[in-house]
XYZ file of C-alpha atoms in Angstrom:
415
model
C 72.555 52.002 99.912
C 75.460 49.587 100.618
C 78.816 50.909 101.513
C 80.155 52.383 98.254
C 77.466 51.484 95.663
C 74.875 54.141 96.045
C 74.019 56.846 93.619
C 76.507 59.579 92.948
C 75.475 62.699 94.756
C 75.797 65.495 92.171
C 74.364 68.955 91.704
C 70.571 69.008 91.201
C 69.040 68.958 87.747
C 68.985 72.335 86.058
C 65.835 73.861 84.588
C 65.244 73.875 80.824
C 66.317 77.096 79.294
C 65.815 78.842 76.011
C 68.276 78.439 73.095
C 69.456 81.953 73.729
C 71.474 80.798 76.718
C 69.759 82.463 79.631
C 66.212 83.252 80.692
C 64.742 86.537 81.874
C 61.852 85.042 83.912
C 61.963 85.655 87.651
C 61.270 81.989 88.283
C 64.689 80.950 86.983
C 66.674 83.779 88.420
C 68.634 81.355 90.518
C 69.625 79.514 87.378
C 70.826 82.754 85.690
C 72.898 83.558 88.820
C 74.571 80.166 88.556
C 75.149 80.745 84.864
C 76.914 84.083 85.391
C 79.076 82.642 88.289
C 79.998 79.687 86.035
C 80.994 81.907 83.101
C 83.210 84.003 85.388
C 84.775 80.866 86.795
C 85.375 79.513 83.314
C 86.563 82.628 81.505
C 88.006 84.743 84.377
C 87.013 88.343 85.107
C 84.063 89.457 82.990
C 82.361 92.780 82.475
C 78.621 93.071 82.295
C 78.804 93.469 78.502
C 80.910 90.193 78.331
C 78.353 88.292 80.290
C 75.429 89.637 78.249
C 77.208 88.711 75.046
C 78.025 85.166 76.200
C 74.590 84.372 77.710
C 72.163 86.254 75.472
C 70.579 87.819 78.568
C 69.553 91.420 78.364
C 72.019 94.076 79.717
C 69.474 95.043 82.316
C 69.112 91.491 83.523
C 72.788 90.998 83.722
C 73.298 94.225 85.618
C 70.750 93.203 88.204
C 72.232 89.729 88.619
C 75.755 90.939 88.930
C 74.691 93.650 91.463
C 73.075 90.948 93.623
C 76.121 88.710 93.359
C 78.393 91.454 94.301
C 76.242 92.452 97.247
C 76.350 88.853 98.414
C 80.107 88.848 98.217
C 80.289 86.178 95.514
C 81.734 88.573 92.910
C 84.270 91.333 93.489
C 85.269 94.246 91.320
C 88.493 94.475 89.416
C 90.269 97.549 88.138
C 88.270 99.584 85.543
C 89.196 98.970 81.910
C 89.030 102.162 79.969
C 88.170 102.144 76.259
C 88.137 104.777 73.649
C 84.559 105.930 74.293
C 81.989 105.703 76.959
C 82.218 104.654 80.600
C 85.042 102.290 81.619
C 83.997 98.642 81.998
C 84.320 96.978 85.355
C 85.514 93.299 85.263
C 83.954 91.126 87.880
C 85.772 88.126 89.273
C 84.911 85.372 91.685
C 85.708 86.275 95.256
C 87.991 83.419 96.526
C 86.870 84.046 100.128
C 83.141 83.873 99.403
C 82.619 80.179 99.713
C 84.653 77.339 101.247
C 84.178 73.604 100.970
C 85.644 70.497 102.590
C 86.882 67.652 100.417
C 88.023 64.252 101.502
C 90.015 61.770 99.544
C 90.073 58.176 100.827
C 92.671 55.990 99.284
C 93.825 52.493 100.046
C 96.934 53.738 101.822
C 96.189 57.325 102.904
C 93.478 59.917 103.218
C 93.429 63.657 102.839
C 91.033 66.291 104.130
C 91.216 69.742 102.476
C 89.521 73.122 102.793
C 89.111 74.569 99.284
C 88.092 78.094 98.467
C 85.679 79.331 95.708
C 88.356 79.323 92.932
C 89.725 75.767 93.668
C 92.745 76.697 95.856
C 93.465 74.485 98.833
C 93.681 76.655 102.013
C 94.321 74.000 104.578
C 94.845 70.251 104.568
C 95.357 67.162 106.711
C 96.922 63.899 105.801
C 96.905 60.422 107.396
C 98.450 57.103 106.346
C 97.352 53.556 107.265
C 98.064 49.945 106.166
C 94.464 49.761 104.817
C 91.332 51.789 105.457
C 88.676 50.831 108.061
C 85.266 52.537 108.291
C 85.408 53.763 111.831
C 88.945 55.120 111.626
C 88.107 56.914 108.348
C 84.921 58.393 109.933
C 86.939 59.619 112.941
C 89.536 61.209 110.657
C 86.703 63.171 108.950
C 84.970 64.229 112.093
C 88.095 65.171 114.101
C 89.782 66.676 111.038
C 86.832 69.041 110.349
C 86.768 70.092 113.917
C 90.521 70.841 113.725
C 90.244 72.900 110.554
C 87.152 74.631 111.781
C 89.140 75.743 114.833
C 91.421 77.735 112.531
C 88.536 79.682 110.998
C 86.565 82.598 112.258
C 82.840 82.236 112.888
C 82.163 84.237 109.727
C 84.445 81.899 107.659
C 82.745 78.830 109.124
C 79.486 80.259 107.911
C 80.680 80.223 104.382
C 81.279 76.437 104.156
C 79.097 74.941 101.488
C 79.481 71.313 102.427
C 81.640 68.173 102.375
C 82.546 66.150 99.211
C 83.950 62.682 99.598
C 86.052 61.070 96.930
C 86.454 57.347 97.606
C 87.015 54.113 95.713
C 83.799 51.978 95.286
C 83.850 48.305 96.327
C 86.823 48.675 98.652
C 86.675 45.001 99.541
C 88.011 44.055 96.114
C 91.799 43.582 95.643
C 92.578 43.199 99.301
C 95.388 40.690 98.511
C 97.004 43.267 96.301
C 97.082 45.939 99.086
C 98.226 43.420 101.657
C 95.306 43.618 104.042
C 94.393 40.497 106.098
C 91.939 38.220 104.218
C 88.397 39.394 104.897
C 89.449 42.638 106.738
C 87.906 44.776 104.063
C 84.577 43.022 103.963
C 83.324 45.408 106.698
C 82.880 47.968 103.860
C 80.224 45.853 102.185
C 77.512 47.001 104.559
C 78.847 50.281 105.724
C 76.800 53.185 104.347
C 79.586 55.798 104.023
C 77.364 58.645 102.901
C 74.805 58.139 105.555
C 77.336 57.597 108.356
C 79.219 60.818 107.492
C 76.034 62.853 106.971
C 74.947 61.893 110.471
C 78.261 62.943 111.936
C 78.961 66.360 110.375
C 76.842 69.576 110.224
C 77.109 69.997 106.441
C 75.534 68.630 103.317
C 77.536 65.548 102.253
C 78.202 64.368 98.689
C 79.871 61.171 97.558
C 81.621 60.313 94.326
C 84.076 57.708 93.061
C 87.639 58.953 93.606
C 88.770 58.643 90.079
C 85.707 60.329 88.788
C 86.282 63.180 91.241
C 89.811 63.586 89.977
C 88.585 63.661 86.345
C 86.017 66.302 87.411
C 88.756 68.440 88.936
C 90.722 68.201 85.693
C 87.647 69.188 83.727
C 86.868 72.207 85.942
C 90.314 73.482 87.051
C 92.698 71.836 84.531
C 92.678 71.165 80.781
C 88.869 70.989 80.516
C 88.292 74.515 79.071
C 90.715 73.819 76.156
C 89.826 70.064 75.595
C 86.128 69.332 75.541
C 86.842 65.551 74.893
C 89.611 63.673 76.732
C 90.320 60.327 78.317
C 91.724 60.709 81.803
C 94.075 58.486 83.837
C 94.782 58.944 87.468
C 97.444 56.671 88.911
C 96.794 55.996 92.559
C 97.212 52.805 94.579
C 95.156 51.464 91.738
C 94.856 53.284 88.454
C 91.458 54.804 87.615
C 90.125 57.384 85.329
C 87.286 58.936 83.410
C 85.936 60.026 80.075
C 84.949 63.583 79.162
C 82.671 64.138 76.190
C 81.334 67.552 75.163
C 82.872 69.163 78.237
C 80.964 66.743 80.610
C 81.912 63.521 82.411
C 80.426 60.576 80.674
C 79.573 57.915 83.355
C 77.635 55.548 81.283
C 74.649 53.321 81.964
C 75.883 51.984 85.325
C 78.137 54.867 86.313
C 81.364 52.913 85.631
C 82.306 54.202 82.183
C 85.916 55.267 82.016
C 86.961 53.084 85.033
C 90.101 52.428 82.883
C 91.677 49.964 85.350
C 90.150 46.742 83.890
C 91.246 47.617 80.350
C 93.313 44.698 78.926
C 96.894 45.305 77.993
C 99.784 43.107 76.942
C 102.432 42.403 79.616
C 106.166 41.904 79.348
C 105.834 38.247 78.356
C 103.014 38.691 75.943
C 100.350 37.781 78.538
C 97.134 39.617 78.812
C 96.743 41.687 82.053
C 94.450 44.376 83.289
C 95.886 47.876 83.205
C 95.693 48.223 86.947
C 97.945 45.201 87.382
C 100.770 47.201 85.709
C 100.144 50.968 86.047
C 99.311 51.292 89.687
C 101.359 52.464 92.647
C 100.755 49.285 94.523
C 102.898 47.480 91.841
C 105.793 49.881 92.608
C 105.222 49.310 96.330
C 105.592 45.553 95.889
C 108.723 45.994 93.688
C 110.341 48.068 96.440
C 109.369 45.618 99.120
C 110.832 42.703 97.110
C 114.139 44.597 96.886
C 114.264 45.257 100.606
C 113.385 49.056 100.198
C 110.948 50.622 102.546
C 107.941 51.679 100.437
C 106.249 53.799 103.107
C 107.642 57.154 101.638
C 105.204 56.594 98.792
C 102.365 57.400 101.191
C 103.890 60.096 103.464
C 103.165 62.834 100.926
C 102.264 62.541 97.252
C 104.380 65.724 96.565
C 107.506 64.547 98.282
C 108.528 61.216 96.839
C 112.165 60.293 96.788
C 113.810 58.890 93.737
C 113.966 55.119 94.267
C 116.425 54.719 91.380
C 116.218 51.532 89.280
C 112.836 50.100 90.573
C 111.165 53.424 89.982
C 112.544 53.603 86.497
C 111.417 50.043 85.715
C 107.945 50.839 87.047
C 107.727 54.061 84.902
C 108.683 52.190 81.781
C 106.241 49.404 82.389
C 103.574 51.880 83.239
C 104.240 53.819 80.021
C 104.059 50.803 77.832
C 100.673 49.843 79.367
C 99.299 53.412 79.160
C 100.309 53.730 75.540
C 98.292 50.581 74.760
C 95.341 51.897 76.707
C 95.447 55.239 74.906
C 95.569 53.645 71.446
C 92.632 51.429 72.486
C 90.601 54.387 73.732
C 91.454 56.499 70.636
C 90.270 53.634 68.456
C 86.796 53.977 69.964
C 86.468 57.805 70.508
C 88.254 60.593 68.769
C 89.607 62.201 71.936
C 91.593 65.413 71.617
C 93.768 64.614 74.584
C 94.824 61.760 76.866
C 95.545 63.290 80.304
C 97.790 61.464 82.806
C 98.055 62.459 86.503
C 98.537 60.664 89.748
C 99.378 60.750 93.445
C 102.996 61.603 92.879
C 105.197 64.671 92.294
C 105.313 66.528 89.104
C 108.772 65.122 88.194
C 107.373 61.563 88.296
C 104.339 62.605 86.206
C 106.625 64.255 83.639
C 108.672 61.098 83.237
C 105.707 58.904 82.857
C 104.085 61.148 80.197
C 107.338 61.486 78.186
C 107.834 57.651 78.335
C 104.209 57.030 77.373
C 104.630 59.357 74.277
C 107.714 57.419 73.209
C 105.933 54.046 73.660
C 102.924 55.249 71.758
C 105.013 56.252 68.788
C 106.356 52.681 68.632
C 102.928 51.057 68.342
C 100.968 50.340 65.211
C 98.944 53.480 64.758
C 97.506 52.833 61.347
C 93.905 54.039 61.274
C 94.247 55.674 64.688
C 94.073 59.432 65.154
C 96.165 59.872 68.309
C 95.200 62.373 70.958
C 97.735 64.778 72.531
C 99.276 62.812 75.488
C 99.676 65.400 78.208
C 100.171 65.943 81.967
C 97.266 66.730 84.186
C 97.124 70.249 85.428
C 95.608 69.697 88.791
C 98.093 67.328 90.364
C 98.251 64.872 93.227
C 95.383 66.389 95.105
C 92.957 66.080 92.211
C 90.748 63.609 94.023
C 90.267 65.810 97.133
C 89.794 68.984 94.985
C 87.186 67.048 92.917
C 85.404 66.058 96.067
C 85.483 69.572 97.450
C 84.008 70.833 94.174
C 80.794 68.859 94.622
C 79.104 71.093 97.254
C 80.144 74.245 95.413
C 78.655 73.001 92.144
C 75.541 71.838 93.888
C 74.941 75.361 95.333
C 76.503 77.884 93.057
C 77.513 76.680 89.570
C 75.953 75.098 86.550
C 76.669 71.629 85.109
C 79.730 72.024 82.895
C 77.963 70.471 79.960
C 75.044 72.922 80.097
C 77.435 75.828 80.529
C 79.306 75.100 77.306
C 76.081 74.560 75.363
C 74.654 77.852 76.665
C 77.820 79.778 75.637
C 77.895 78.130 72.202
C 74.236 78.891 71.545
C 74.542 82.497 72.654
C 77.641 83.162 70.645
C 76.207 81.456 67.568
C 73.208 83.874 67.395
């Protein structure tokens, strides 16, 4: 495949299962183990009785599965819960130390490498900034960064690493003028096979996904997903991107670009039609600061440690909110989303200001005939892209597809 256009590497297709939710046949035991792990991840600590009720599997089958998962260290025992009669139930939870995964976020101004545990917590991370990304430098960051993080782990911990997930923008050669790279400098990405080059350079399975889609996936799994099965997602990075979640699964569409969000047309200050990314992207703030003689580099040092740039930041927030409000109304006019989730590569206090301003702007639009979703902050935060990337190997090896999981639970509980 060419540089960033290949197929998304996602968990393998799951076997067909019975409407009851699970299957007792030996040949699909691996699937049932994934189902149990996914239920515990989604709902927190679960007893054997809880799992049997949610999956429709027999108590004996559940007991065998959970015993195996505990023996392998994937599940750990909680404190016994004593009821009125019978033996106390033992809740089982995911063991955070059971599995680790590397995740890489490549942005147009910075890159992050994280080591994530089995429950989605970042254990270690590295960060680098640059004027614009180049393939060899990015590859070197991954290879040297993994070696550095590995050096901080024991041999046993290194043996628990499931793989490496990369979250990167596709077609990086576009919009080079907006990010200030020399003309033609980004063309090198056209023929660079990122997945193949990284896979040949690291000793782990490698997965590749669009960065905004990865962030949306992280929000689905570790954020608002469990309470909102349908939402439109906005992630404001150097360029705004996003995703669509329907029935608790990311909807990527015919070509894999559904929910790209950035090209969505909005009305500018002077009534002109612009793309959303031309207003609600961090590169716009960067250019505003530069025009005022303010050094914009603190934007890229650390997403969690922005300084308050005063008036230009407030102008950008208000412009972004106006554009986001229009985009949310447009999205809600097509699909009845329960939520519109806004996150980005900035601190929580910036996200809060953007969300509150967006709610205000949306209330001032013509909403006749539109059922508005709840406009809310993302729960994952600035590292959502890296966390989403790190989730790919874990889902591939240990968990079920989120859509399948919710269907199985609904079917079992409806019987």
